[in-house]
PDB file of C-alpha atoms in Angstrom:
ATOM      1  CA  MET A   1      -0.040   0.188  -0.326  1.00 60.00           C
ATOM      2  CA  GLN A   2       0.899   3.370  -1.057  1.00 69.00           C
ATOM      3  CA  ARG A   3       1.537   6.388   1.422  1.00 71.00           C
ATOM      4  CA  ARG A   4      -0.873   9.201  -0.175  1.00 69.00           C
ATOM      5  CA  ARG A   5       0.777  12.580   0.074  1.00 68.00           C
ATOM      6  CA  ARG A   6      -0.595  15.081   2.233  1.00 67.00           C
ATOM      7  CA  THR A   7      -1.445  18.111  -0.168  1.00 66.00           C
ATOM      8  CA  SER A   8      -1.960  21.417   1.318  1.00 64.00           C
ATOM      9  CA  ASP A   9      -4.461  23.442   0.871  1.00 66.00           C
ATOM     10  CA  ARG A  10      -2.145  26.485   1.716  1.00 69.00           C
ATOM     11  CA  GLU A  11      -0.691  28.617  -1.058  1.00 70.00           C
ATOM     12  CA  PRO A  12       2.546  30.167  -1.850  1.00 75.00           C
ATOM     13  CA  THR A  13       3.251  33.336  -0.243  1.00 84.00           C
ATOM     14  CA  THR A  14       7.024  33.742  -1.427  1.00 86.00           C
ATOM     15  CA  ALA A  15       6.227  34.743  -4.945  1.00 85.00           C
ATOM     16  CA  LEU A  16       3.597  37.338  -2.804  1.00 88.00           C
ATOM     17  CA  ILE A  17       6.154  38.281  -1.002  1.00 91.00           C
ATOM     18  CA  ASN A  18       8.794  39.166  -3.757  1.00 91.00           C
ATOM     19  CA  ILE A  19       6.713  41.320  -5.973  1.00 92.00           C
ATOM     20  CA  VAL A  20       5.424  43.173  -2.925  1.00 93.00           C
ATOM     21  CA  PHE A  21       9.387  44.056  -2.029  1.00 93.00           C
ATOM     22  CA  LEU A  22       9.720  44.657  -5.586  1.00 93.00           C
ATOM     23  CA  MET A  23       7.099  46.984  -5.380  1.00 93.00           C
ATOM     24  CA  LEU A  24       7.962  48.491  -2.902  1.00 91.00           C
ATOM     25  CA  ILE A  25      11.719  49.632  -4.066  1.00 90.00           C
ATOM     26  CA  PHE A  26      10.404  50.936  -7.721  1.00 88.00           C
ATOM     27  CA  PHE A  27       8.230  52.741  -5.660  1.00 86.00           C
ATOM     28  CA  LEU A  28      10.804  54.352  -3.399  1.00 83.00           C
ATOM     29  CA  VAL A  29      13.376  54.331  -6.196  1.00 80.00           C
ATOM     30  CA  ALA A  30      10.605  56.036  -8.280  1.00 80.00           C
ATOM     31  CA  GLY A  31       9.201  58.760  -5.682  1.00 76.00           C
ATOM     32  CA  THR A  32       9.665  62.632  -5.957  1.00 62.00           C
ATOM     33  CA  LEU A  33      13.257  63.217  -4.895  1.00 64.00           C
ATOM     34  CA  ALA A  34      12.745  66.518  -4.219  1.00 63.00           C
ATOM     35  CA  GLN A  35      11.398  68.787  -1.846  1.00 65.00           C
ATOM     36  CA  PRO A  36       7.446  70.705  -2.992  1.00 65.00           C
ATOM     37  CA  LEU A  37       7.890  74.463  -3.575  1.00 64.00           C
ATOM     38  CA  ASP A  38       6.654  75.960  -0.855  1.00 65.00           C
ATOM     39  CA  LYS A  39       2.518  77.426  -1.542  1.00 74.00           C
ATOM     40  CA  GLY A  40       3.108  80.636  -0.567  1.00 68.00           C
ATOM     41  CA  LEU A  41       5.561  81.172  -3.357  1.00 62.00           C
ATOM     42  CA  ASN A  42       4.582  82.646  -6.801  1.00 64.00           C
ATOM     43  CA  LEU A  43       6.583  82.231  -9.487  1.00 61.00           C
ATOM     44  CA  VAL A  44       8.263  84.198 -12.817  1.00 57.00           C
ATOM     45  CA  ARG A  45       5.480  85.235 -15.375  1.00 62.00           C
ATOM     46  CA  THR A  46       7.341  85.675 -18.221  1.00 53.00           C
ATOM     47  CA  ALA A  47       4.398  85.679 -20.484  1.00 59.00           C
ATOM     48  CA  ASP A  48       4.301  89.336 -20.858  1.00 57.00           C
ATOM     49  CA  LEU A  49       7.911  89.936 -21.584  1.00 51.00           C
ATOM     50  CA  ASP A  50       8.825  90.819 -25.174  1.00 54.00           C
ATOM     51  CA  ARG A  51      10.772  88.031 -27.041  1.00 58.00           C
ATOM     52  CA  GLN A  52      13.300  89.040 -27.784  1.00 58.00           C
ATOM     53  CA  SER A  53      16.035  86.646 -29.929  1.00 57.00           C
ATOM     54  CA  PRO A  54      20.032  86.922 -27.968  1.00 66.00           C
ATOM     55  CA  ALA A  55      22.477  89.500 -29.078  1.00 67.00           C
ATOM     56  CA  ASN A  56      25.159  86.903 -31.174  1.00 79.00           C
ATOM     57  CA  ALA A  57      22.602  84.036 -32.892  1.00 85.00           C
ATOM     58  CA  LEU A  58      21.403  84.449 -36.575  1.00 87.00           C
ATOM     59  CA  VAL A  59      17.987  84.957 -36.917  1.00 88.00           C
ATOM     60  CA  VAL A  60      16.242  82.621 -39.702  1.00 88.00           C
ATOM     61  CA  HIS A  61      13.030  84.744 -40.365  1.00 88.00           C
ATOM     62  CA  VAL A  62       9.795  82.387 -42.145  1.00 86.00           C
ATOM     63  CA  ASP A  63      10.759  84.048 -45.498  1.00 87.00           C
ATOM     64  CA  GLY A  64      13.817  82.803 -45.269  1.00 85.00           C
ATOM     65  CA  ARG A  65      15.780  85.844 -44.503  1.00 88.00           C
ATOM     66  CA  MET A  66      18.783  85.679 -42.319  1.00 90.00           C
ATOM     67  CA  THR A  67      19.786  88.676 -39.443  1.00 89.00           C
ATOM     68  CA  TYR A  68      22.620  89.242 -37.305  1.00 88.00           C
ATOM     69  CA  ARG A  69      22.112  91.731 -34.294  1.00 83.00           C
ATOM     70  CA  GLY A  70      19.924  93.698 -36.987  1.00 81.00           C
ATOM     71  CA  ALA A  71      21.665  92.889 -39.843  1.00 86.00           C
ATOM     72  CA  GLU A  72      21.303  91.474 -42.558  1.00 90.00           C
ATOM     73  CA  VAL A  73      22.737  88.646 -43.767  1.00 88.00           C
ATOM     74  CA  VAL A  74      23.417  87.428 -47.532  1.00 90.00           C
ATOM     75  CA  SER A  75      24.784  83.675 -46.735  1.00 89.00           C
ATOM     76  CA  ALA A  76      25.795  81.382 -44.137  1.00 87.00           C
ATOM     77  CA  GLU A  77      29.419  81.572 -45.442  1.00 89.00           C
ATOM     78  CA  ALA A  78      29.389  85.824 -45.616  1.00 88.00           C
ATOM     79  CA  HIS A  79      27.741  85.101 -42.043  1.00 86.00           C
ATOM     80  CA  LEU A  80      30.688  82.909 -41.431  1.00 87.00           C
ATOM     81  CA  ALA A  81      32.922  85.346 -42.051  1.00 87.00           C
ATOM     82  CA  SER A  82      32.230  88.226 -40.612  1.00 87.00           C
ATOM     83  CA  LEU A  83      32.835  86.224 -37.021  1.00 86.00           C
ATOM     84  CA  THR A  84      35.928  86.028 -35.088  1.00 85.00           C
ATOM     85  CA  GLU A  85      37.564  82.417 -34.063  1.00 84.00           C
ATOM     86  CA  GLU A  86      35.631  82.263 -31.584  1.00 83.00           C
ATOM     87  CA  GLU A  87      32.369  82.970 -32.590  1.00 83.00           C
ATOM     88  CA  ARG A  88      33.064  80.352 -34.535  1.00 83.00           C
ATOM     89  CA  VAL A  89      33.562  77.760 -32.048  1.00 83.00           C
ATOM     90  CA  ARG A  90      29.567  77.989 -31.077  1.00 87.00           C
ATOM     91  CA  VAL A  91      27.567  79.501 -33.580  1.00 89.00           C
ATOM     92  CA  ARG A  92      23.619  79.782 -32.650  1.00 89.00           C
ATOM     93  CA  ILE A  93      20.229  79.665 -35.146  1.00 89.00           C
ATOM     94  CA  VAL A  94      17.474  81.418 -33.527  1.00 86.00           C
ATOM     95  CA  PRO A  95      14.822  79.806 -36.335  1.00 87.00           C
ATOM     96  CA  ASP A  96      11.212  80.933 -37.030  1.00 86.00           C
ATOM     97  CA  ARG A  97       8.469  78.503 -35.360  1.00 80.00           C
ATOM     98  CA  ASP A  98       6.989  77.919 -39.173  1.00 85.00           C
ATOM     99  CA  LEU A  99      10.324  77.796 -40.506  1.00 86.00           C
ATOM    100  CA  PRO A 100      10.684  74.981 -43.042  1.00 88.00           C
ATOM    101  CA  ALA A 101      12.389  72.026 -41.771  1.00 87.00           C
ATOM    102  CA  GLN A 102      15.135  71.603 -45.101  1.00 90.00           C
ATOM    103  CA  ASP A 103      15.636  75.319 -44.830  1.00 90.00           C
ATOM    104  CA  LEU A 104      17.167  75.010 -41.503  1.00 90.00           C
ATOM    105  CA  VAL A 105      19.370  71.961 -42.046  1.00 91.00           C
ATOM    106  CA  GLN A 106      20.280  73.180 -45.423  1.00 92.00           C
ATOM    107  CA  LEU A 107      21.909  75.649 -43.075  1.00 91.00           C
ATOM    108  CA  GLY A 108      22.805  73.721 -40.463  1.00 90.00           C
ATOM    109  CA  ARG A 109      24.964  72.087 -43.423  1.00 92.00           C
ATOM    110  CA  ALA A 110      25.918  75.350 -44.959  1.00 91.00           C
ATOM    111  CA  LEU A 111      26.923  76.554 -41.323  1.00 90.00           C
ATOM    112  CA  ARG A 112      29.446  73.911 -40.920  1.00 90.00           C
ATOM    113  CA  THR A 113      30.534  73.111 -44.190  1.00 90.00           C
ATOM    114  CA  ALA A 114      31.355  77.297 -44.409  1.00 88.00           C
ATOM    115  CA  GLY A 115      33.545  76.032 -40.812  1.00 87.00           C
ATOM    116  CA  ALA A 116      31.597  76.514 -38.217  1.00 88.00           C
ATOM    117  CA  GLU A 117      32.207  73.873 -35.452  1.00 88.00           C
ATOM    118  CA  SER A 118      28.867  73.329 -34.387  1.00 88.00           C
ATOM    119  CA  VAL A 119      25.653  74.307 -34.912  1.00 89.00           C
ATOM    120  CA  VAL A 120      22.849  75.269 -31.622  1.00 87.00           C
ATOM    121  CA  LEU A 121      19.635  75.963 -32.266  1.00 85.00           C
ATOM    122  CA  VAL A 122      17.836  78.721 -29.579  1.00 80.00           C
ATOM    123  CA  THR A 123      14.420  77.332 -29.198  1.00 75.00           C
ATOM    124  CA  GLU A 124      11.390  78.728 -26.190  1.00 69.00           C
ATOM    125  CA  ARG A 125      10.946  76.429 -23.370  1.00 62.00           C
ATOM    126  CA  GLY A 126       7.447  77.254 -22.110  1.00 42.00           C
ATOM    127  CA  LEU A 127       5.772  75.438 -19.013  1.00 37.00           C
ATOM    128  CA  GLU A 128       2.612  74.669 -18.576  1.00 40.00           C
TER     129      GLU A 128
END
């Protein structure tokens, strides 16, 4: 006669404990680590400020016109020729929002070909 094995009606709790522990660790790591701002603090509002481009940036308008410090620029090569060696290290571009992406890429390539070490786009980032 064979002995019958006794089956347990209990469910294994080790797997459940492991899952709960991993979830606890996840929420500890993913939680906010920075202190919240004071409730009485009012942040600076910049929506009403005049938007002006930085003084040392090439502004590209929607129609393809380029200006630098208010003066008209004929081409990327002419712009780089007017810059000093220090200014050629990082050429900054402020494109119009509606400027086609192809035009912007072509301008970046032209600046790099003409001798710019790096081309940086200046954009606006807003908090909503």
